[in-house]
Amino acid sequence: RLLTSRKAPREQPPVKSCVSAGCCCHSCRYYFPCQRWLAVEEDDGQIVRELVPVDEAFVKKDSENDGQSLATLGLEQKAKSTTYTVKVKTGDKKNAGTDANVFITLYGSKDDTGIVSLKASKINKNKFERGKVDEFTVESVDIGDLKKIKIGHDNKGNSTGWFLEWVEIDAPSLGQCLKFPCGRWLDKSEDDGAIERIIFPAELQTTEYIPFVPYEITVYTSDVFGAGTDADVFIVLYGSDGICTQQKSLCLNKREQRMYFERNSVNQFIVELEDVGDIIEKIRIGHKGGGLNSGWHLDRVAIRRLLPNGK
């Protein structure tokens, strides 16, 4: 998920998050915008990102466009990448949990993700504890159909041995959820002594559904006293023929809830949701209450969907 935030009266700062590299003929320059956190405590918790090049014209647009060039970049970057939700189940055995640093690599028919550290669980503060399921987000450029994974740890820490029950990988943009059963130790003193394993998906446990698409959702909070909220804001999109998306929270955690939806602010999110078609007939937006500052004065919401032709 991509997101940006800014105060309404301010001008969008010039793009500074690009790195460039000349090609071998020294006549081309490639721009790789990011506009994302590389931090365990921020965004999706990843500290490594894959970036795809964009046209030079995007990053040279004036700030007079009120940030639209950056918005377009974010939507196109999201469309070129695949977001995987990775769930990891630690077995319910004595000493099954681990304090070691766990990593995973996803292998597809076209490419692989490279080594990805599983650092920020969305569910548990202490990761990989006995009998627990942890959830992580992994983003990558198109690697094709997912064929296998490699998962392991660095064997560092006080308690390093780990019994891995299974890994489940959901790719909404591909419309697939795959289960990778393991049921083995990753421990130098158990089983065969291996601390990393290559696992293939169980075909009978693979679920297929209609692929999700990226939506750019821009939320404008009003400029009135007490307008901001720290509550968990959610949204549902409705298309024709009764099609609608799941209810989706726009913030990943409570820290983001405190950061966004302040008075007179504009917050932009790019999220993958069910495709409701070319026409959005209505939306339902609200929050779950709770907290000291849950009341919210909403000004308006703007939504864009990236169409198949790239517009």
mmCIF file of C-alpha atoms in Angstrom:
data_model
loop_
_atom_site.group_PDB
_atom_site.id
_atom_site.type_symbol
_atom_site.label_atom_id
_atom_site.label_comp_id
_atom_site.label_asym_id
_atom_site.label_seq_id
_atom_site.Cartn_x
_atom_site.Cartn_y
_atom_site.Cartn_z
ATOM 1 C CA ARG A 1 0.000 0.000 0.000
ATOM 2 C CA LEU A 2 1.149 3.499 -0.837
ATOM 3 C CA LEU A 3 0.083 6.579 1.059
ATOM 4 C CA THR A 4 0.921 10.249 1.244
ATOM 5 C CA SER A 5 -0.202 13.024 3.530
ATOM 6 C CA ARG A 6 -0.047 16.800 3.378
ATOM 7 C CA LYS A 7 -1.732 19.892 4.744
ATOM 8 C CA ALA A 8 -4.167 21.411 2.281
ATOM 9 C CA PRO A 9 -2.728 24.961 2.110
ATOM 10 C CA ARG A 10 0.813 23.812 1.451
ATOM 11 C CA GLU A 11 2.252 23.351 -1.981
ATOM 12 C CA GLN A 12 3.501 19.872 -2.846
ATOM 13 C CA PRO A 13 7.304 19.849 -2.505
ATOM 14 C CA PRO A 14 9.357 19.052 -5.574
ATOM 15 C CA VAL A 15 10.143 15.398 -6.142
ATOM 16 C CA LYS A 16 13.388 14.544 -4.363
ATOM 17 C CA SER A 17 12.938 10.804 -3.973
ATOM 18 C CA CYS A 18 14.356 9.813 -7.339
ATOM 19 C CA VAL A 19 17.663 8.241 -8.062
ATOM 20 C CA SER A 20 19.015 8.106 -11.556
ATOM 21 C CA ALA A 21 21.439 5.944 -13.399
ATOM 22 C CA GLY A 22 22.845 6.435 -16.849
ATOM 23 C CA CYS A 23 22.603 3.547 -19.280
ATOM 24 C CA CYS A 24 25.602 2.129 -21.095
ATOM 25 C CA CYS A 25 25.302 4.588 -23.969
ATOM 26 C CA HIS A 26 25.164 7.578 -21.563
ATOM 27 C CA SER A 27 22.179 8.987 -23.502
ATOM 28 C CA CYS A 28 19.356 7.822 -21.238
ATOM 29 C CA ARG A 29 18.435 8.614 -17.670
ATOM 30 C CA TYR A 30 16.169 6.423 -15.588
ATOM 31 C CA TYR A 31 14.002 7.766 -12.760
ATOM 32 C CA PHE A 32 12.977 5.536 -9.866
ATOM 33 C CA PRO A 33 10.508 7.394 -7.598
ATOM 34 C CA CYS A 34 9.809 5.938 -4.185
ATOM 35 C CA GLN A 35 7.699 8.221 -1.928
ATOM 36 C CA ARG A 36 7.593 5.403 0.650
ATOM 37 C CA TRP A 37 9.031 4.691 4.083
ATOM 38 C CA LEU A 38 11.823 2.166 4.513
ATOM 39 C CA ALA A 39 11.228 1.594 8.224
ATOM 40 C CA VAL A 40 9.974 -1.236 10.413
ATOM 41 C CA GLU A 41 7.627 1.146 12.289
ATOM 42 C CA GLU A 42 6.163 2.835 9.201
ATOM 43 C CA ASP A 43 3.990 1.893 6.208
ATOM 44 C CA ASP A 44 4.121 -1.888 5.642
ATOM 45 C CA GLY A 45 7.273 -2.367 7.726
ATOM 46 C CA GLN A 46 9.614 -3.194 4.850
ATOM 47 C CA ILE A 47 13.174 -1.800 4.829
ATOM 48 C CA VAL A 48 13.932 -2.857 1.234
ATOM 49 C CA ARG A 49 11.875 -1.885 -1.824
ATOM 50 C CA GLU A 50 11.884 -2.749 -5.508
ATOM 51 C CA LEU A 51 11.363 0.306 -7.725
ATOM 52 C CA VAL A 52 10.419 0.440 -11.392
ATOM 53 C CA PRO A 53 11.494 3.260 -13.746
ATOM 54 C CA VAL A 54 9.020 5.915 -14.913
ATOM 55 C CA ASP A 55 8.978 8.477 -17.678
ATOM 56 C CA GLU A 56 11.083 11.577 -17.023
ATOM 57 C CA ALA A 57 8.087 13.816 -17.702
ATOM 58 C CA PHE A 58 6.348 12.670 -14.516
ATOM 59 C CA VAL A 59 9.098 13.789 -12.183
ATOM 60 C CA LYS A 60 9.608 17.145 -13.930
ATOM 61 C CA LYS A 61 6.013 18.335 -13.684
ATOM 62 C CA ASP A 62 5.498 21.560 -11.771
ATOM 63 C CA SER A 63 4.030 21.595 -8.294
ATOM 64 C CA GLU A 64 1.211 23.648 -9.858
ATOM 65 C CA ASN A 65 -0.481 20.324 -10.558
ATOM 66 C CA ASP A 66 -1.221 20.143 -6.809
ATOM 67 C CA GLY A 67 0.531 16.827 -6.459
ATOM 68 C CA GLN A 68 -1.280 15.093 -9.305
ATOM 69 C CA SER A 69 1.973 13.963 -10.919
ATOM 70 C CA LEU A 70 2.949 12.234 -7.673
ATOM 71 C CA ALA A 71 -0.516 10.736 -7.397
ATOM 72 C CA THR A 72 -0.275 9.346 -10.905
ATOM 73 C CA LEU A 73 3.161 7.951 -10.110
ATOM 74 C CA GLY A 74 1.867 6.207 -7.030
ATOM 75 C CA LEU A 75 -1.028 4.610 -8.884
ATOM 76 C CA GLU A 76 1.174 3.426 -11.757
ATOM 77 C CA GLN A 77 3.863 2.095 -9.402
ATOM 78 C CA LYS A 78 1.194 0.146 -7.531
ATOM 79 C CA ALA A 79 -0.173 -1.280 -10.780
ATOM 80 C CA LYS A 80 3.297 -2.502 -11.782
ATOM 81 C CA SER A 81 3.903 -4.221 -8.448
ATOM 82 C CA THR A 82 2.300 -7.149 -6.688
ATOM 83 C CA THR A 83 1.432 -7.057 -2.998
ATOM 84 C CA TYR A 84 1.619 -10.361 -1.167
ATOM 85 C CA THR A 85 0.096 -10.954 2.256
ATOM 86 C CA VAL A 86 2.282 -13.585 3.916
ATOM 87 C CA LYS A 87 0.903 -15.507 6.888
ATOM 88 C CA VAL A 88 3.283 -17.739 8.857
ATOM 89 C CA LYS A 89 2.081 -20.350 11.360
ATOM 90 C CA THR A 90 4.502 -21.488 14.063
ATOM 91 C CA GLY A 91 3.762 -25.013 15.274
ATOM 92 C CA ASP A 92 2.180 -25.781 18.641
ATOM 93 C CA LYS A 93 5.101 -27.766 20.017
ATOM 94 C CA LYS A 94 7.461 -27.293 22.932
ATOM 95 C CA ASN A 95 10.173 -24.749 22.040
ATOM 96 C CA ALA A 96 8.584 -24.257 18.587
ATOM 97 C CA GLY A 97 9.055 -20.464 18.610
ATOM 98 C CA THR A 98 12.194 -18.657 17.516
ATOM 99 C CA ASP A 99 14.015 -15.419 18.326
ATOM 100 C CA ALA A 100 16.120 -15.628 15.167
ATOM 101 C CA ASN A 101 15.692 -13.305 12.173
ATOM 102 C CA VAL A 102 13.377 -14.983 9.671
ATOM 103 C CA PHE A 103 13.550 -14.358 5.920
ATOM 104 C CA ILE A 104 11.630 -15.521 2.859
ATOM 105 C CA THR A 105 12.131 -15.562 -0.912
ATOM 106 C CA LEU A 106 9.234 -15.949 -3.342
ATOM 107 C CA TYR A 107 10.005 -17.648 -6.663
ATOM 108 C CA GLY A 108 7.786 -17.084 -9.682
ATOM 109 C CA SER A 109 7.737 -18.198 -13.291
ATOM 110 C CA LYS A 110 9.493 -14.969 -14.367
ATOM 111 C CA ASP A 111 11.671 -13.897 -11.446
ATOM 112 C CA ASP A 112 12.014 -13.962 -7.672
ATOM 113 C CA THR A 113 11.657 -11.364 -4.924
ATOM 114 C CA GLY A 114 15.132 -11.792 -3.502
ATOM 115 C CA ILE A 115 15.583 -12.239 0.240
ATOM 116 C CA VAL A 116 12.889 -10.405 2.236
ATOM 117 C CA SER A 117 13.227 -10.067 6.016
ATOM 118 C CA LEU A 118 10.002 -10.709 7.922
ATOM 119 C CA LYS A 119 10.417 -8.004 10.552
ATOM 120 C CA ALA A 120 7.069 -6.312 11.185
ATOM 121 C CA SER A 121 4.194 -8.648 12.028
ATOM 122 C CA LYS A 122 0.788 -7.005 11.706
ATOM 123 C CA ILE A 123 -0.683 -9.255 14.391
ATOM 124 C CA ASN A 124 1.852 -9.934 17.134
ATOM 125 C CA LYS A 125 4.486 -7.755 18.773
ATOM 126 C CA ASN A 126 6.572 -10.850 19.514
ATOM 127 C CA LYS A 127 6.911 -12.741 16.262
ATOM 128 C CA PHE A 128 7.083 -16.491 15.656
ATOM 129 C CA GLU A 129 5.829 -17.612 19.054
ATOM 130 C CA ARG A 130 4.498 -21.121 19.695
ATOM 131 C CA GLY A 131 1.089 -21.754 18.095
ATOM 132 C CA LYS A 132 0.801 -18.211 16.715
ATOM 133 C CA VAL A 133 0.101 -16.895 13.207
ATOM 134 C CA ASP A 134 2.033 -13.825 12.058
ATOM 135 C CA GLU A 135 1.137 -11.677 9.068
ATOM 136 C CA PHE A 136 3.506 -9.668 6.860
ATOM 137 C CA THR A 137 3.348 -7.618 3.667
ATOM 138 C CA VAL A 138 5.752 -8.243 0.789
ATOM 139 C CA GLU A 139 5.785 -6.095 -2.354
ATOM 140 C CA SER A 140 7.574 -6.992 -5.551
ATOM 141 C CA VAL A 141 7.598 -6.280 -9.259
ATOM 142 C CA ASP A 142 5.928 -8.933 -11.407
ATOM 143 C CA ILE A 143 7.543 -12.323 -10.747
ATOM 144 C CA GLY A 144 4.874 -14.288 -12.620
ATOM 145 C CA ASP A 145 2.962 -17.238 -11.223
ATOM 146 C CA LEU A 146 4.187 -18.180 -7.749
ATOM 147 C CA LYS A 147 5.944 -21.558 -7.929
ATOM 148 C CA LYS A 148 7.771 -22.049 -4.625
ATOM 149 C CA ILE A 149 9.217 -20.259 -1.602
ATOM 150 C CA LYS A 150 12.379 -20.500 0.452
ATOM 151 C CA ILE A 151 12.048 -19.627 4.118
ATOM 152 C CA GLY A 152 14.626 -19.782 6.881
ATOM 153 C CA HIS A 153 16.408 -17.916 9.655
ATOM 154 C CA ASP A 154 19.921 -16.726 10.560
ATOM 155 C CA ASN A 155 20.241 -18.927 13.691
ATOM 156 C CA LYS A 156 20.986 -15.879 15.863
ATOM 157 C CA GLY A 157 19.489 -15.211 19.289
ATOM 158 C CA ASN A 158 18.837 -17.050 22.539
ATOM 159 C CA SER A 159 16.260 -19.470 21.159
ATOM 160 C CA THR A 160 16.842 -20.103 17.465
ATOM 161 C CA GLY A 161 15.190 -23.440 16.701
ATOM 162 C CA TRP A 162 11.841 -23.054 14.940
ATOM 163 C CA PHE A 163 9.016 -25.443 14.050
ATOM 164 C CA LEU A 164 7.235 -24.053 10.973
ATOM 165 C CA GLU A 165 3.718 -25.385 10.438
ATOM 166 C CA TRP A 166 2.797 -23.618 7.204
ATOM 167 C CA VAL A 167 3.028 -20.457 5.118
ATOM 168 C CA GLU A 168 0.033 -18.923 3.345
ATOM 169 C CA ILE A 169 0.530 -16.330 0.602
ATOM 170 C CA ASP A 170 -2.349 -14.225 -0.701
ATOM 171 C CA ALA A 171 -1.858 -12.086 -3.827
ATOM 172 C CA PRO A 172 -5.043 -10.023 -4.343
ATOM 173 C CA SER A 173 -3.877 -8.495 -7.638
ATOM 174 C CA LEU A 174 -3.402 -12.028 -9.008
ATOM 175 C CA GLY A 175 -6.540 -13.446 -7.440
ATOM 176 C CA GLN A 176 -4.692 -16.315 -5.767
ATOM 177 C CA CYS A 177 -4.153 -17.598 -2.242
ATOM 178 C CA LEU A 178 -1.648 -20.449 -1.905
ATOM 179 C CA LYS A 179 -0.808 -22.676 1.052
ATOM 180 C CA PHE A 180 2.739 -23.966 1.578
ATOM 181 C CA PRO A 181 2.673 -26.787 4.165
ATOM 182 C CA CYS A 182 5.876 -27.504 6.080
ATOM 183 C CA GLY A 183 5.406 -29.243 9.434
ATOM 184 C CA ARG A 184 9.152 -29.502 10.082
ATOM 185 C CA TRP A 185 11.868 -28.058 12.271
ATOM 186 C CA LEU A 186 14.274 -25.407 11.086
ATOM 187 C CA ASP A 187 16.829 -26.190 13.742
ATOM 188 C CA LYS A 188 20.437 -27.318 13.592
ATOM 189 C CA SER A 189 19.804 -29.789 16.427
ATOM 190 C CA GLU A 190 16.480 -31.193 15.150
ATOM 191 C CA ASP A 191 15.248 -33.101 12.098
ATOM 192 C CA ASP A 192 17.916 -32.932 9.334
ATOM 193 C CA GLY A 193 19.621 -29.864 10.834
ATOM 194 C CA ALA A 194 18.491 -27.465 8.077
ATOM 195 C CA ILE A 195 17.606 -23.877 9.027
ATOM 196 C CA GLU A 196 16.019 -23.002 5.678
ATOM 197 C CA ARG A 197 13.643 -24.949 3.488
ATOM 198 C CA ILE A 198 12.242 -24.785 -0.038
ATOM 199 C CA ILE A 199 8.485 -25.399 0.009
ATOM 200 C CA PHE A 200 6.040 -25.928 -2.857
ATOM 201 C CA PRO A 201 2.338 -25.020 -2.755
ATOM 202 C CA ALA A 202 -0.341 -27.616 -2.057
ATOM 203 C CA GLU A 203 -2.508 -27.551 -5.178
ATOM 204 C CA LEU A 204 -5.630 -28.765 -3.389
ATOM 205 C CA GLN A 205 -5.361 -25.863 -0.913
ATOM 206 C CA THR A 206 -4.992 -23.147 -3.556
ATOM 207 C CA THR A 207 -7.873 -20.667 -3.721
ATOM 208 C CA GLU A 208 -8.588 -18.558 -6.815
ATOM 209 C CA TYR A 209 -10.827 -15.496 -6.990
ATOM 210 C CA ILE A 210 -11.376 -12.357 -9.065
ATOM 211 C CA PRO A 211 -8.157 -10.276 -8.964
ATOM 212 C CA PHE A 212 -8.107 -6.978 -7.070
ATOM 213 C CA VAL A 213 -7.180 -3.648 -8.674
ATOM 214 C CA PRO A 214 -5.432 -0.554 -7.258
ATOM 215 C CA TYR A 215 -7.573 2.420 -6.234
ATOM 216 C CA GLU A 216 -6.274 5.851 -5.315
ATOM 217 C CA ILE A 217 -8.375 7.214 -2.439
ATOM 218 C CA THR A 218 -7.879 10.836 -1.414
ATOM 219 C CA VAL A 219 -9.584 11.954 1.796
ATOM 220 C CA TYR A 220 -10.112 15.652 2.651
ATOM 221 C CA THR A 221 -10.757 16.493 6.311
ATOM 222 C CA SER A 222 -12.659 19.739 6.915
ATOM 223 C CA ASP A 223 -11.188 22.976 8.276
ATOM 224 C CA VAL A 224 -13.425 23.318 11.315
ATOM 225 C CA PHE A 225 -12.667 23.082 15.013
ATOM 226 C CA GLY A 226 -12.283 19.488 16.185
ATOM 227 C CA ALA A 227 -12.548 18.107 12.654
ATOM 228 C CA GLY A 228 -9.721 15.564 12.962
ATOM 229 C CA THR A 229 -9.999 12.006 14.218
ATOM 230 C CA ASP A 230 -7.734 9.314 15.653
ATOM 231 C CA ALA A 231 -10.297 6.596 14.978
ATOM 232 C CA ASP A 232 -9.946 3.673 12.547
ATOM 233 C CA VAL A 233 -11.346 5.037 9.256
ATOM 234 C CA PHE A 234 -12.736 2.518 6.756
ATOM 235 C CA ILE A 235 -14.286 2.597 3.295
ATOM 236 C CA VAL A 236 -16.478 0.415 1.064
ATOM 237 C CA LEU A 237 -16.881 1.004 -2.700
ATOM 238 C CA TYR A 238 -20.106 0.100 -4.532
ATOM 239 C CA GLY A 239 -20.388 -0.530 -8.263
ATOM 240 C CA SER A 240 -23.317 -1.492 -10.451
ATOM 241 C CA ASP A 241 -25.332 -4.699 -10.092
ATOM 242 C CA GLY A 242 -24.782 -4.807 -6.343
ATOM 243 C CA ILE A 243 -21.015 -5.356 -6.566
ATOM 244 C CA CYS A 244 -19.068 -3.955 -3.624
ATOM 245 C CA THR A 245 -15.650 -4.226 -2.025
ATOM 246 C CA GLN A 246 -14.836 -5.550 1.400
ATOM 247 C CA GLN A 247 -14.710 -3.018 4.222
ATOM 248 C CA LYS A 248 -11.135 -1.727 4.194
ATOM 249 C CA SER A 249 -9.343 0.227 6.904
ATOM 250 C CA LEU A 250 -7.241 3.010 5.399
ATOM 251 C CA CYS A 251 -4.632 2.981 8.179
ATOM 252 C CA LEU A 252 -2.414 0.005 8.893
ATOM 253 C CA ASN A 253 -2.049 0.630 12.622
ATOM 254 C CA LYS A 254 -2.882 2.993 15.490
ATOM 255 C CA ARG A 255 0.240 5.024 14.860
ATOM 256 C CA GLU A 256 -1.036 5.924 11.397
ATOM 257 C CA GLN A 257 -4.469 6.688 12.846
ATOM 258 C CA ARG A 258 -2.838 9.354 15.006
ATOM 259 C CA MET A 259 -0.886 10.768 12.052
ATOM 260 C CA TYR A 260 -3.650 11.075 9.469
ATOM 261 C CA PHE A 261 -7.094 12.684 9.193
ATOM 262 C CA GLU A 262 -6.080 15.864 11.002
ATOM 263 C CA ARG A 263 -7.980 19.126 10.615
ATOM 264 C CA ASN A 264 -7.665 20.686 7.129
ATOM 265 C CA SER A 265 -5.484 17.839 5.838
ATOM 266 C CA VAL A 266 -5.418 15.792 2.656
ATOM 267 C CA ASN A 267 -4.499 12.110 2.979
ATOM 268 C CA GLN A 268 -3.960 9.878 0.001
ATOM 269 C CA PHE A 269 -3.950 6.068 -0.007
ATOM 270 C CA ILE A 270 -3.428 3.546 -2.767
ATOM 271 C CA VAL A 271 -5.037 0.250 -1.875
ATOM 272 C CA GLU A 272 -5.949 -2.955 -3.674
ATOM 273 C CA LEU A 273 -9.660 -3.740 -3.591
ATOM 274 C CA GLU A 274 -12.174 -5.829 -5.504
ATOM 275 C CA ASP A 275 -12.896 -4.426 -8.977
ATOM 276 C CA VAL A 276 -16.358 -2.835 -8.855
ATOM 277 C CA GLY A 277 -16.280 -1.866 -12.529
ATOM 278 C CA ASP A 278 -15.862 1.377 -14.428
ATOM 279 C CA ILE A 279 -18.586 3.202 -12.483
ATOM 280 C CA ILE A 280 -18.536 3.740 -8.718
ATOM 281 C CA GLU A 281 -22.147 4.380 -7.783
ATOM 282 C CA LYS A 282 -21.557 5.197 -4.124
ATOM 283 C CA ILE A 283 -19.189 4.710 -1.213
ATOM 284 C CA ARG A 284 -19.619 4.060 2.475
ATOM 285 C CA ILE A 285 -17.010 5.700 4.674
ATOM 286 C CA GLY A 286 -16.848 5.937 8.423
ATOM 287 C CA HIS A 287 -14.882 4.960 11.489
ATOM 288 C CA LYS A 288 -15.125 2.466 14.324
ATOM 289 C CA GLY A 289 -15.277 5.018 17.144
ATOM 290 C CA GLY A 290 -13.299 4.648 20.327
ATOM 291 C CA GLY A 291 -10.486 6.791 21.648
ATOM 292 C CA LEU A 292 -10.489 10.368 22.922
ATOM 293 C CA ASN A 293 -10.776 12.091 19.530
ATOM 294 C CA SER A 294 -13.013 9.887 17.413
ATOM 295 C CA GLY A 295 -15.398 12.551 16.079
ATOM 296 C CA TRP A 296 -14.574 13.455 12.458
ATOM 297 C CA HIS A 297 -15.762 16.186 10.074
ATOM 298 C CA LEU A 298 -15.252 14.869 6.531
ATOM 299 C CA ASP A 299 -15.177 17.343 3.664
ATOM 300 C CA ARG A 300 -14.965 15.067 0.612
ATOM 301 C CA VAL A 301 -13.404 11.955 -0.933
ATOM 302 C CA ALA A 302 -11.870 11.543 -4.396
ATOM 303 C CA ILE A 303 -11.299 8.096 -5.934
ATOM 304 C CA ARG A 304 -9.502 6.934 -9.078
ATOM 305 C CA ARG A 305 -9.051 3.452 -10.489
ATOM 306 C CA LEU A 306 -6.294 2.511 -12.889
ATOM 307 C CA LEU A 307 -8.013 1.275 -16.039
ATOM 308 C CA PRO A 308 -6.667 -1.615 -18.147
ATOM 309 C CA ASN A 309 -5.349 0.817 -20.766
ATOM 310 C CA GLY A 310 -3.166 2.482 -18.155
ATOM 311 C CA LYS A 311 -5.283 5.613 -17.703
#
